[in-house]
Structure formats: structure tokens, C-alpha cells
Short mmCIF file of C-alpha atoms and ligand atoms in Angstrom, two decimals:
data_model
loop_
_atom_site.label_atom_id
_atom_site.label_comp_id
_atom_site.label_asym_id
_atom_site.label_seq_id
_atom_site.Cartn_x
_atom_site.Cartn_y
_atom_site.Cartn_z
CA MET A 1 85.40 268.62 178.86
CA ILE A 2 89.09 269.25 179.03
CA ALA A 3 88.57 272.98 178.49
CA ILE A 4 86.15 273.17 181.41
CA ASP A 5 88.67 271.34 183.59
CA TYR A 6 91.30 273.87 182.67
CA ILE A 7 89.06 276.73 183.72
CA VAL A 8 88.03 275.13 186.99
CA GLU A 9 91.61 274.22 187.79
CA GLY A 10 92.68 277.72 186.81
CA LEU A 11 90.09 279.35 189.04
CA LYS A 12 91.12 277.20 192.00
CA GLU A 13 94.75 278.06 191.50
CA ALA A 14 93.89 281.72 190.99
CA ILE A 15 92.05 281.94 194.28
CA LYS A 16 94.90 280.13 195.99
CA LEU A 17 97.34 282.71 194.62
CA LEU A 18 95.21 285.63 195.73
CA ILE A 19 94.40 284.51 199.25
CA GLY A 20 97.81 282.94 199.69
CA PHE A 21 99.39 286.37 199.11
CA ASP A 22 101.64 285.03 196.39
CA GLN A 23 104.48 287.51 196.18
CA GLU A 24 104.76 287.70 192.42
CA ILE A 25 101.07 288.37 191.82
CA TYR A 26 101.02 291.18 194.35
CA GLU A 27 104.13 292.68 192.77
CA ILE A 28 102.29 292.72 189.45
CA ILE A 29 99.17 294.31 190.93
CA PHE A 30 101.22 296.89 192.79
CA LEU A 31 103.25 297.79 189.69
CA SER A 32 100.08 298.20 187.63
CA LEU A 33 98.50 300.48 190.20
CA PHE A 34 101.72 302.43 190.64
CA ILE A 35 102.26 303.04 186.93
CA SER A 36 98.68 303.95 186.07
CA THR A 37 98.23 306.11 189.16
CA SER A 38 101.48 307.98 188.51
CA ALA A 39 100.56 308.58 184.88
CA THR A 40 97.08 309.81 185.77
CA ILE A 41 98.39 312.13 188.49
CA ILE A 42 101.14 313.59 186.29
CA ALA A 43 98.73 314.20 183.40
CA SER A 44 96.11 315.68 185.73
CA ILE A 45 98.42 318.09 187.52
CA ILE A 46 99.77 319.47 184.27
CA PHE A 47 96.77 319.31 181.98
CA ILE A 48 93.76 320.11 184.16
CA PRO A 49 94.87 323.76 184.60
CA ILE A 50 95.78 323.98 180.90
CA GLY A 51 92.44 322.45 179.87
CA ILE A 52 90.58 324.99 182.00
CA HIS A 53 92.61 327.85 180.62
CA LEU A 54 91.88 326.79 177.04
CA GLY A 55 88.23 326.13 177.81
CA ILE A 56 87.46 329.64 179.06
CA LYS A 57 89.76 331.52 176.71
CA GLU A 58 88.39 332.99 173.51
CA PHE A 59 90.60 332.42 170.50
CA LYS A 60 90.25 331.84 166.80
CA ARG A 61 90.99 328.19 166.25
CA LYS A 62 88.89 326.95 169.13
CA ARG A 63 86.78 324.65 166.97
CA ALA A 64 89.82 323.12 165.35
CA LEU A 65 91.35 322.51 168.77
CA SER A 66 88.17 320.79 169.99
CA ARG A 67 88.16 318.47 167.02
CA MET A 68 91.84 317.64 167.38
CA LEU A 69 91.49 316.89 171.09
CA TYR A 70 88.50 314.62 170.54
CA THR A 71 90.43 312.72 167.88
CA PHE A 72 93.43 312.19 170.14
CA MET A 73 91.20 311.10 173.00
CA SER A 74 90.61 307.79 171.26
CA ILE A 75 94.17 307.24 170.06
CA PRO A 76 95.04 303.50 170.09
CA SER A 77 97.40 302.63 172.90
CA VAL A 78 99.73 300.68 170.59
CA VAL A 79 100.32 303.86 168.62
CA VAL A 80 101.32 305.69 171.78
CA GLY A 81 103.52 302.74 172.74
CA LEU A 82 105.22 302.75 169.37
CA LEU A 83 105.79 306.50 169.50
CA VAL A 84 107.36 306.34 172.96
CA ALA A 85 109.42 303.32 171.95
CA ILE A 86 110.87 305.21 168.99
CA ILE A 87 111.75 308.17 171.18
CA LEU A 88 113.27 306.09 173.99
CA SER A 89 115.03 303.41 171.97
CA ARG A 90 118.85 303.36 171.85
CA ARG A 91 119.05 305.38 168.68
CA GLY A 92 116.07 307.62 169.50
CA PRO A 93 116.30 311.23 170.70
CA LEU A 94 116.10 310.21 174.38
CA GLY A 95 118.06 306.98 173.90
CA LYS A 96 120.91 308.03 176.15
CA PHE A 97 118.72 307.81 179.26
CA ASP A 98 118.35 304.07 178.70
CA LEU A 99 114.70 304.04 179.75
CA MET A 100 113.35 301.40 177.39
CA TYR A 101 111.88 298.36 179.19
CA THR A 102 111.66 300.11 182.55
CA PRO A 103 108.67 301.15 184.66
CA LYS A 104 109.62 304.78 183.96
CA ALA A 105 109.10 304.24 180.24
CA MET A 106 105.71 302.72 181.03
CA ILE A 107 104.73 305.76 183.09
CA ILE A 108 105.79 308.04 180.25
CA ALA A 109 103.74 306.07 177.73
CA GLN A 110 100.62 306.00 179.90
CA THR A 111 100.96 309.68 180.74
CA LEU A 112 100.96 310.41 177.05
CA LEU A 113 98.03 308.08 176.55
CA VAL A 114 95.77 309.74 179.15
CA THR A 115 96.84 313.31 178.43
CA PRO A 116 94.39 313.89 175.54
CA LEU A 117 91.64 312.37 177.68
CA ILE A 118 92.34 314.63 180.67
CA LEU A 119 92.86 317.66 178.46
CA GLY A 120 89.82 317.02 176.28
CA LEU A 121 87.40 316.24 179.11
CA THR A 122 88.60 319.19 181.20
CA TYR A 123 88.47 321.48 178.20
CA SER A 124 84.88 320.67 177.31
CA LEU A 125 83.82 320.92 180.95
CA ALA A 126 85.40 324.38 181.28
CA LYS A 127 83.99 325.47 177.94
CA ASN A 128 80.46 324.66 179.08
CA ARG A 129 80.53 325.57 182.73
CA GLY A 130 83.65 327.63 183.35
CA LYS A 131 82.53 330.91 181.80
CA GLU A 132 80.02 331.82 184.46
CA ILE A 133 82.43 330.98 187.26
CA GLU A 134 85.11 333.01 185.52
CA SER A 135 82.77 336.02 185.31
CA ILE A 136 81.97 335.91 189.00
CA GLY A 137 85.64 335.50 189.88
CA LYS A 138 86.50 338.49 187.72
CA THR A 139 83.86 340.75 189.25
CA LEU A 140 85.31 339.91 192.66
CA GLY A 141 88.80 340.90 191.58
CA ALA A 142 90.45 337.51 191.01
CA GLY A 143 93.45 337.29 188.69
CA ARG A 144 94.08 334.54 186.15
CA LYS A 145 95.63 332.07 188.58
CA ASP A 146 92.94 332.51 191.22
CA ILE A 147 90.25 332.08 188.58
CA ILE A 148 91.66 328.77 187.38
CA LEU A 149 91.93 327.56 190.98
CA LEU A 150 88.36 328.70 191.60
CA ILE A 151 87.07 326.79 188.58
CA ILE A 152 88.93 323.65 189.66
CA LYS A 153 87.30 323.87 193.08
CA GLU A 154 83.84 324.60 191.67
CA LEU A 155 83.98 321.75 189.16
CA LYS A 156 85.77 319.38 191.54
CA ILE A 157 83.21 316.60 191.31
CA ASP A 158 83.19 316.49 187.51
CA LEU A 159 86.97 316.67 187.45
CA ILE A 160 87.28 313.71 189.82
CA VAL A 161 85.03 311.69 187.52
CA ASN A 162 87.25 312.64 184.56
CA VAL A 163 90.43 311.68 186.39
CA VAL A 164 88.95 308.34 187.38
CA THR A 165 87.91 307.74 183.77
CA ALA A 166 91.47 308.42 182.66
CA PHE A 167 92.83 306.06 185.31
CA SER A 168 90.58 303.26 184.17
CA ARG A 169 91.74 303.73 180.60
CA ALA A 170 95.35 303.51 181.79
CA ILE A 171 94.98 300.46 184.03
CA SER A 172 93.14 298.46 181.40
CA GLU A 173 95.32 299.17 178.36
CA VAL A 174 97.84 296.61 177.11
CA GLY A 175 99.44 298.01 173.96
CA ALA A 176 101.56 300.84 175.32
CA VAL A 177 102.94 299.10 178.40
CA MET A 178 103.62 295.96 176.40
CA ILE A 179 105.68 297.77 173.79
CA VAL A 180 107.73 300.00 176.06
CA GLY A 181 107.80 297.66 179.08
CA GLY A 182 108.33 294.38 177.31
CA ASN A 183 106.47 292.28 179.91
CA ILE A 184 109.71 291.32 181.69
CA ARG A 185 109.04 289.04 184.62
CA ARG A 186 109.45 290.71 188.05
CA LYS A 187 110.42 293.97 186.37
CA THR A 188 107.87 295.38 183.95
CA ARG A 189 105.10 292.82 184.07
CA VAL A 190 101.70 294.33 184.82
CA ILE A 191 98.17 292.98 185.06
CA THR A 192 97.20 293.38 181.43
CA THR A 193 100.47 292.17 179.91
CA THR A 194 100.40 289.07 182.08
CA ILE A 195 96.87 288.28 180.99
CA SER A 196 97.55 288.82 177.32
CA LEU A 197 100.72 286.72 177.32
CA MET A 198 99.66 283.68 179.27
CA LYS A 199 101.71 281.46 177.02
CA SER A 200 102.75 278.81 179.48
CA MET A 201 100.45 276.77 181.63
CA GLY A 202 102.16 278.26 184.64
CA ASP A 203 100.78 281.67 183.84
CA TYR A 204 97.23 280.50 183.31
CA PRO A 205 95.95 280.62 186.91
CA MET A 206 97.85 283.83 187.39
CA ALA A 207 96.11 285.35 184.39
CA ILE A 208 92.71 284.37 185.74
CA ALA A 209 93.57 285.76 189.16
CA LEU A 210 94.66 289.03 187.59
CA GLY A 211 91.53 289.13 185.47
CA ILE A 212 89.52 288.98 188.67
CA VAL A 213 91.62 291.75 190.17
CA LEU A 214 91.14 293.92 187.08
CA LEU A 215 87.40 293.40 187.21
CA PHE A 216 87.44 294.33 190.87
CA ILE A 217 89.41 297.52 190.15
CA SER A 218 87.02 298.56 187.43
CA PHE A 219 84.11 297.83 189.73
CA LEU A 220 85.67 300.15 192.32
CA VAL A 221 86.32 302.82 189.72
CA ASN A 222 82.76 302.69 188.48
CA SER A 223 81.43 302.87 192.01
CA ILE A 224 83.37 306.09 192.49
CA ILE A 225 81.99 307.54 189.26
CA TYR A 226 78.49 306.41 190.15
CA LYS A 227 78.74 307.81 193.64
CA TYR A 228 79.71 311.28 192.42
CA THR A 229 77.44 311.50 189.41
CA GLY A 230 74.53 309.92 191.23
CA GLU A 231 74.82 312.36 194.08
CA ASP A 232 74.49 315.49 191.99
CA MET B 1 84.45 356.49 191.04
CA TYR B 2 83.38 358.75 188.22
CA ILE B 3 82.23 357.11 184.98
CA LYS B 4 81.90 358.75 181.59
CA ILE B 5 80.42 356.88 178.62
CA GLU B 6 80.62 358.32 175.10
CA GLY B 7 79.34 356.97 171.80
CA LEU B 8 78.74 353.48 173.15
CA LYS B 9 77.29 350.99 170.68
CA LYS B 10 76.72 347.32 171.32
CA TYR B 11 75.46 344.79 168.81
CA TYR B 12 74.31 341.22 169.20
CA SER B 13 74.61 339.75 165.71
CA ASP B 14 73.58 342.85 163.71
CA LYS B 15 70.98 343.89 166.25
CA LEU B 16 71.78 347.18 167.95
CA ILE B 17 71.26 346.57 171.67
CA LEU B 18 72.81 349.69 173.15
CA ASP B 19 73.26 353.13 171.63
CA ILE B 20 74.34 355.64 174.23
CA GLU B 21 75.67 358.99 173.07
CA ARG B 22 76.71 360.28 176.44
CA LEU B 23 76.18 359.18 180.01
CA GLU B 24 77.90 360.19 183.22
CA ILE B 25 77.71 358.43 186.56
CA GLU B 26 78.58 360.83 189.32
CA GLU B 27 81.13 359.92 191.92
CA GLY B 28 79.90 359.07 195.39
CA ARG B 29 76.25 359.01 194.40
CA ILE B 30 73.61 356.30 194.03
CA THR B 31 72.30 356.26 190.48
CA GLY B 32 69.29 354.17 189.46
CA LEU B 33 68.91 352.55 186.07
CA ILE B 34 65.39 351.62 185.09
CA GLY B 35 63.79 350.43 181.89
CA PRO B 36 61.61 347.64 180.49
CA ASN B 37 62.77 344.06 180.07
CA GLY B 38 65.20 343.64 177.24
CA SER B 39 66.13 347.32 177.12
CA GLY B 40 69.80 346.48 177.62
CA LYS B 41 70.31 347.17 181.33
CA THR B 42 72.17 343.94 182.06
CA THR B 43 74.24 344.36 178.92
CA LEU B 44 75.26 347.86 180.00
CA MET B 45 76.22 346.66 183.48
CA ARG B 46 78.37 343.88 182.04
CA ILE B 47 80.11 346.35 179.76
CA ILE B 48 80.83 348.84 182.55
CA SER B 49 82.10 346.04 184.81
CA GLY B 50 84.61 344.98 182.15
CA LEU B 51 83.07 341.53 181.64
CA ASP B 52 81.96 342.32 178.11
CA LEU B 53 84.67 343.97 176.02
CA ASP B 54 82.92 343.50 172.69
CA PHE B 55 81.55 347.01 172.03
CA THR B 56 82.51 350.25 170.35
CA GLY B 57 82.77 353.64 172.01
CA ASN B 58 84.54 354.96 175.00
CA ILE B 59 84.24 354.44 178.74
CA GLU B 60 86.38 356.31 181.23
CA TYR B 61 86.81 355.46 184.88
CA ASN B 62 88.13 358.42 186.84
CA HIS B 63 89.27 359.91 183.53
CA SER B 64 91.23 356.87 182.46
CA PRO B 65 90.46 353.76 180.44
CA LEU B 66 89.83 350.43 182.14
CA ASN B 67 92.98 348.95 183.65
CA GLU B 68 93.97 346.33 186.19
CA ASP B 69 93.90 348.78 189.06
CA ILE B 70 90.38 350.05 188.31
CA TYR B 71 89.13 346.57 187.64
CA LYS B 72 90.11 345.57 191.18
CA LYS B 73 88.23 348.51 192.65
CA MET B 74 84.81 347.70 191.23
CA THR B 75 82.37 344.85 191.36
CA LEU B 76 79.12 343.67 189.83
CA VAL B 77 76.38 341.81 191.65
CA THR B 78 74.76 339.80 188.90
CA GLN B 79 71.05 339.44 188.36
CA LYS B 80 71.15 335.72 189.09
CA PRO B 81 73.43 335.34 192.11
CA TYR B 82 76.07 332.66 191.86
CA LEU B 83 77.57 331.45 195.09
CA PHE B 84 80.53 329.11 195.26
CA ARG B 85 80.35 325.52 196.49
CA ARG B 86 81.85 326.40 199.80
CA ARG B 87 80.68 327.82 203.08
CA VAL B 88 78.99 331.23 203.12
CA TYR B 89 81.88 332.49 205.23
CA GLU B 90 84.36 331.47 202.54
CA ASN B 91 82.17 332.95 199.81
CA ILE B 92 82.30 336.34 201.48
CA GLU B 93 85.99 335.96 202.24
CA PHE B 94 86.86 335.34 198.57
CA PRO B 95 87.36 338.95 197.36
CA LEU B 96 89.59 339.63 200.36
CA LYS B 97 91.60 336.49 199.78
CA VAL B 98 92.34 337.29 196.14
CA ARG B 99 93.54 340.70 197.31
CA ARG B 100 95.96 338.92 199.65
CA ILE B 101 94.56 340.52 202.79
CA ASP B 102 95.77 339.09 206.12
CA LYS B 103 93.75 336.32 207.63
CA GLY B 104 93.02 338.20 210.86
CA ILE B 105 91.73 341.25 209.04
CA ARG B 106 89.73 339.00 206.72
CA ARG B 107 87.98 337.36 209.61
CA LYS B 108 87.13 340.69 211.20
CA LYS B 109 85.68 342.09 207.99
CA VAL B 110 83.69 338.99 207.08
CA GLU B 111 82.21 338.71 210.54
CA GLU B 112 81.33 342.37 210.63
CA ILE B 113 79.53 342.28 207.28
CA MET B 114 77.67 339.08 208.19
CA GLU B 115 76.43 340.76 211.33
CA ARG B 116 75.28 343.82 209.40
CA PHE B 117 73.34 341.65 206.98
CA GLN B 118 72.03 339.48 209.83
CA ILE B 119 73.23 336.32 208.13
CA GLU B 120 75.44 334.94 210.91
CA ASP B 121 73.27 331.84 211.05
CA LEU B 122 74.17 331.06 207.42
CA LYS B 123 77.91 331.17 208.13
CA ASN B 124 78.57 327.44 207.78
CA LYS B 125 75.97 326.63 205.15
CA LYS B 126 77.13 325.78 201.65
CA GLY B 127 76.69 328.70 199.27
CA HIS B 128 75.20 326.70 196.42
CA LEU B 129 72.48 325.27 198.65
CA LEU B 130 70.97 328.58 199.78
CA SER B 131 67.55 329.87 198.76
CA GLY B 132 67.23 332.65 196.17
CA GLY B 133 66.69 335.37 198.75
CA GLU B 134 69.54 334.17 200.97
CA SER B 135 71.87 334.04 197.96
CA GLN B 136 71.05 337.62 197.06
CA LYS B 137 71.89 338.82 200.55
CA VAL B 138 75.14 336.86 200.62
CA SER B 139 76.18 338.01 197.18
CA LEU B 140 75.64 341.66 198.14
CA ALA B 141 77.62 341.10 201.35
CA ARG B 142 80.41 339.47 199.30
CA ALA B 143 80.51 342.53 197.05
CA LEU B 144 80.56 345.05 199.89
CA VAL B 145 83.14 343.31 202.06
CA PHE B 146 86.10 344.79 200.20
CA GLU B 147 84.62 348.28 199.99
CA PRO B 148 84.70 348.78 196.22
CA GLU B 149 84.83 352.26 194.74
CA LEU B 150 82.19 351.33 192.20
CA LEU B 151 79.32 349.00 193.06
CA LEU B 152 77.22 347.77 190.13
CA LEU B 153 73.97 346.09 191.15
CA ASP B 154 71.76 344.29 188.64
CA GLU B 155 68.33 343.86 190.22
CA PRO B 156 69.79 342.84 193.57
CA THR B 157 66.46 342.54 195.38
CA SER B 158 64.26 340.93 192.73
CA ASN B 159 62.92 337.97 194.68
CA ILE B 160 63.25 338.75 198.32
CA ASP B 161 61.03 339.24 201.36
CA PRO B 162 60.34 342.81 202.58
CA GLU B 163 62.43 342.34 205.72
CA SER B 164 65.54 341.30 203.77
CA MET B 165 64.91 344.01 201.21
CA LYS B 166 64.99 346.60 203.99
CA ILE B 167 68.29 345.25 205.26
CA MET B 168 69.82 345.26 201.80
CA GLU B 169 68.67 348.77 201.00
CA SER B 170 69.97 350.12 204.28
CA GLN B 171 73.32 348.40 203.69
CA ILE B 172 73.59 349.95 200.23
CA ILE B 173 72.89 353.40 201.68
CA ARG B 174 75.28 352.86 204.56
CA PHE B 175 78.03 351.72 202.20
CA ASN B 176 77.52 354.81 200.05
CA GLU B 177 77.53 357.17 203.03
CA GLU B 178 80.45 355.63 204.89
CA THR B 179 82.87 354.90 202.06
CA LYS B 180 81.64 357.42 199.46
CA GLY B 181 81.51 354.49 197.05
CA THR B 182 79.64 355.07 193.80
CA VAL B 183 76.57 352.89 193.20
CA LEU B 184 74.76 352.11 189.97
CA ILE B 185 71.66 350.02 190.56
CA VAL B 186 69.29 348.42 188.07
CA THR B 187 65.81 348.00 189.47
CA HIS B 188 62.29 347.32 188.34
CA ASN B 189 60.90 348.81 191.46
CA ILE B 190 60.26 352.56 191.03
CA GLU B 191 59.58 352.93 194.74
CA GLN B 192 62.93 351.39 195.51
CA ALA B 193 64.63 353.69 193.03
CA LYS B 194 63.04 356.70 194.71
CA ARG B 195 64.04 355.45 198.15
CA LEU B 196 67.66 354.86 197.25
CA CYS B 197 68.75 356.99 194.36
CA ASP B 198 70.02 360.51 193.98
CA ARG B 199 69.35 360.30 190.28
CA ILE B 200 67.45 357.96 187.95
CA ILE B 201 68.33 357.06 184.37
CA HIS B 202 65.67 355.67 182.06
CA LEU B 203 66.85 353.26 179.43
CA ASP B 204 64.61 352.23 176.55
CA TRP B 205 65.51 350.43 173.35
CA GLY B 206 69.14 350.81 174.25
CA LYS B 207 68.92 354.59 174.48
CA VAL B 208 69.06 356.87 177.49
CA ILE B 209 65.80 358.81 177.49
CA SER B 210 66.18 360.88 180.65
N1 ADP C 301 74.29 336.71 174.81
C1 ADP C 301 73.34 337.30 174.06
N2 ADP C 301 73.21 337.00 172.75
C2 ADP C 301 72.26 337.59 171.99
N3 ADP C 301 71.38 338.50 172.45
C3 ADP C 301 71.45 338.85 173.76
C4 ADP C 301 72.43 338.26 174.62
N4 ADP C 301 72.27 338.79 175.85
C5 ADP C 301 71.23 339.65 175.76
N5 ADP C 301 70.73 339.71 174.51
C6 ADP C 301 69.64 340.56 174.02
O1 ADP C 301 69.96 341.89 174.32
C7 ADP C 301 68.81 342.61 174.72
C8 ADP C 301 69.07 343.28 176.04
O2 ADP C 301 69.18 342.30 177.05
P1 ADP C 301 69.49 342.67 178.56
O3 ADP C 301 70.66 343.56 178.61
O4 ADP C 301 69.58 341.40 179.33
O5 ADP C 301 68.17 343.48 178.97
P2 ADP C 301 67.61 343.86 180.40
O6 ADP C 301 68.62 343.52 181.41
O7 ADP C 301 67.33 345.31 180.32
O8 ADP C 301 66.34 343.08 180.58
C9 ADP C 301 67.66 341.62 174.74
O9 ADP C 301 66.92 341.79 173.55
C10 ADP C 301 68.35 340.28 174.77
O10 ADP C 301 67.54 339.35 174.07
MG1 MG C 302 68.57 342.27 183.06
#
């Protein structure tokens, strides 16, 4: 009985927070979106061209690279968080920049987290479908850079789906942002860390509200994927 | 462009696909390449175009080996045309764009070639949505727009209506006459080979037989 009451109360409060435009909750949502979007964009800009280049290039250890990429694609986020924490901590190699427990550290961790995903998905896409496009580009006189741009444009739809997939991995992970961000109120608190650390009663409605928001985001993300894959 | 092939051998996993002792393609002429299915015509075209570098033997282009400069002066129209997911206009513009030709000149050339091929009405259609015959016309136009010195055509008119075939053949002849560009064309159609070509090469079992 009491448990049900909690949930009902929580839901009521949650809806109040959302439609009442509670400042703190919108700060949390905004920070989450900002961090995961930044990480996805940074990883995409750097690693989509590299993934395409590797996908269409012939070289010896191609099989080994595939296997390594697929392994890293499912790396646990806490491992990434730990790794970044070691590098950024006071006594770590990048300790002097004092980035630990800041949004910047969280962006770095999530960039690292989605990089194997972007690289691996782009790579396998280019390996399967890039060759033919490369051939046509070559016969028409395109150089390396123009060919990579051409492949990006030709495979645009599949690439968007990959980027969205990476974003949804970033926005829904807890481990990495928790470790390097520290879930500091009004500074590094994001949707998933709030939900996972709803220690006090005060956080309970907020956690439910954020759960709803997260569900809504993943609904949006899946609609995008469905729209593009359904269309083709 | 003058092509000389010597001692060319090409294997696909132990199977000898091409074995050409000596073959010359004369500059400024239209040469036909005919032979049964599987005789290695497409393979030879891919090798000459520089797409397939996995062979032994020697190929000279204007008395020199393949280099960046030569590679930019030739083109291959593949058996199965592949058009980009963009407008037909932009498809044809592509080879000019990668050669960093001015926008104004690009527009003039693209419009001129579309008029010659009578495909102005396709201008704004998406390349990947065209029919087989339309794609073949557009892909030939895209190859001719930058006036290559060597034009390699792999069955360019295989599934096309007679009207379009006539246009394409006359454009190939016109290109050869006006720019003195060398043409090597694979065809199944003996009549077409007779209509177009100054010389015909028969390929069978990977060997040149006449
Ligand atoms: N990628 C490939 N791998 C293995 N065998 C191939 C490949 N491409 C072509 N072949 C073989 O090479 C031979 C010549 O093919 P191709 O050059 O396409 O002939 P054509 O164009 O004259 O019909 C055929 O026996 C074909 O099966
Ligand atoms: Mg063929």
C-alpha cells in the first residue's frame, strides 16, 4: 500500500515539476542533452571520415581491426569512466587542467565511449557499400578527399541512423558520467545520475520526472531511426 | 590516348582469367571489344581503367605507366550504371567539380551535354531513382562532360530503347570526331560494333583471337 502511495505521489510531483518548468530539472535535462550531443558530434566529425577510409582501404590486418572494433563497441561505460578519471585526476597525465568533476570531463568520457560505436558502424557500412561508390568516384577523377565526401553523402541515411544510435547510447549511460562528473548538484548532475542516486525523498519525484523525459527522448530517437530505415 | 598492353595475366584464385600477350589500342580511334559472356571483357576494362591493380604484365598509356595525371584523363562507364543520390544535374557536374572547374563553366558544359543527350527533362530528378535506360544515358553524359582522352565503355547500351541507343551512338561518334578522344567499347551487338568501330578485337577465354 505504502509503496503504491509513494509512486502515485511521486508521479504527481513529477508532472508538477515538468509542467511547472522547475528550473533545476530543466538544467539537468539541458546538461544531459548538451553533453551527449557534444560527445556524439565530436566523435562523428572525427571518426566518420576515418571509419570510411579504413572501410574502403585494403590492408593486411583488416580482420583483426574488425574484431577489435566490435569488441570495443560494447565496452562498459564504467570502464571508460574509470580510464578517463585516471587520466584526468590530479596526479594523472592531464591532471594539471583540473577537469575532473566538470561537464568537460563528462564530454570527454562520452566521446570516448561512443567513438568505437561510430567508428565500428561506419567502418562496416563502408566495407560493405563503400567500394562501389569509391570505384565510380575514381573513374570520374575524384581524389581521396572527394571520394570520402562522396561516400558520406551517398550513405547519409545509414550514417544518420548510426549517429543517432551512438547518441542514444550516450544519453542513457550512467557509469562514465557518474565517475568523472560526480553527480554534483547544479553542476554535473544529469538525467541518469539523478535517477540512479535518488537517495533522499526529495529526489524521488525528480527521478520519476527524469525517467519520463528519458523515455520520451528514446522514443524520439527511435522514431528518427524508424523514419529513415522504414523509408528505404 | 595510345594504350599498349604486354604480357598481361590476371588470375581469380588460381583461375587464369586474362592472358594477353600483346594488344594496342590506337589513339583517336574507336575500338570494339567483343566476346562471349565470361570471357574477361569487364575484367580487362577495370584493369585498363586503373580500378583493378591486381595483375601481372605491363600497360602503357601514351608510353608511360599509369600515374595521377593519366588517371584523371580517362574514365570508365561501368556495365551496371551507378548514379549518385543527387539530382541528375549534379551527377553530371561531379567530374567537373572534382577537377575544380569554375561554376559558370560547369553550368555551361552540363547544360550543353544534357541538351545533346536530350535529357533536359531529367535535370532535377534524383539519379538513383531513374530507370535503367535513363541511367545509362546519364552515366555516358557524365563521362563525356569532361572530355576524357580515353573513354572506356562496358556495354553502355545493353538495355535501352532504339531511340536512346541512336542518341548514345551518335554522341560517342561525335565525341571521338570532335575531341579525338580514344574509345574502347565492349558490346554484345555486332551490328553496333560495325556501326561504331574502326577496329574490332575478339576476346575469348581471356585471349585476344583477332
Ligand atoms: N570478383 C571476382 N572474383 C572471382 N571471379 C570473378 C570476379 N569477377 C569476375 N570473375 C570471373 O572472371 C571471368 C570473367 O568475367 P568478366 O570479366 O566479368 O567477363 P565478361 O565481362 O566478358 O562477361 C568470369 O568467369 C567471372 O566469373
Ligand atoms: Mg562484362
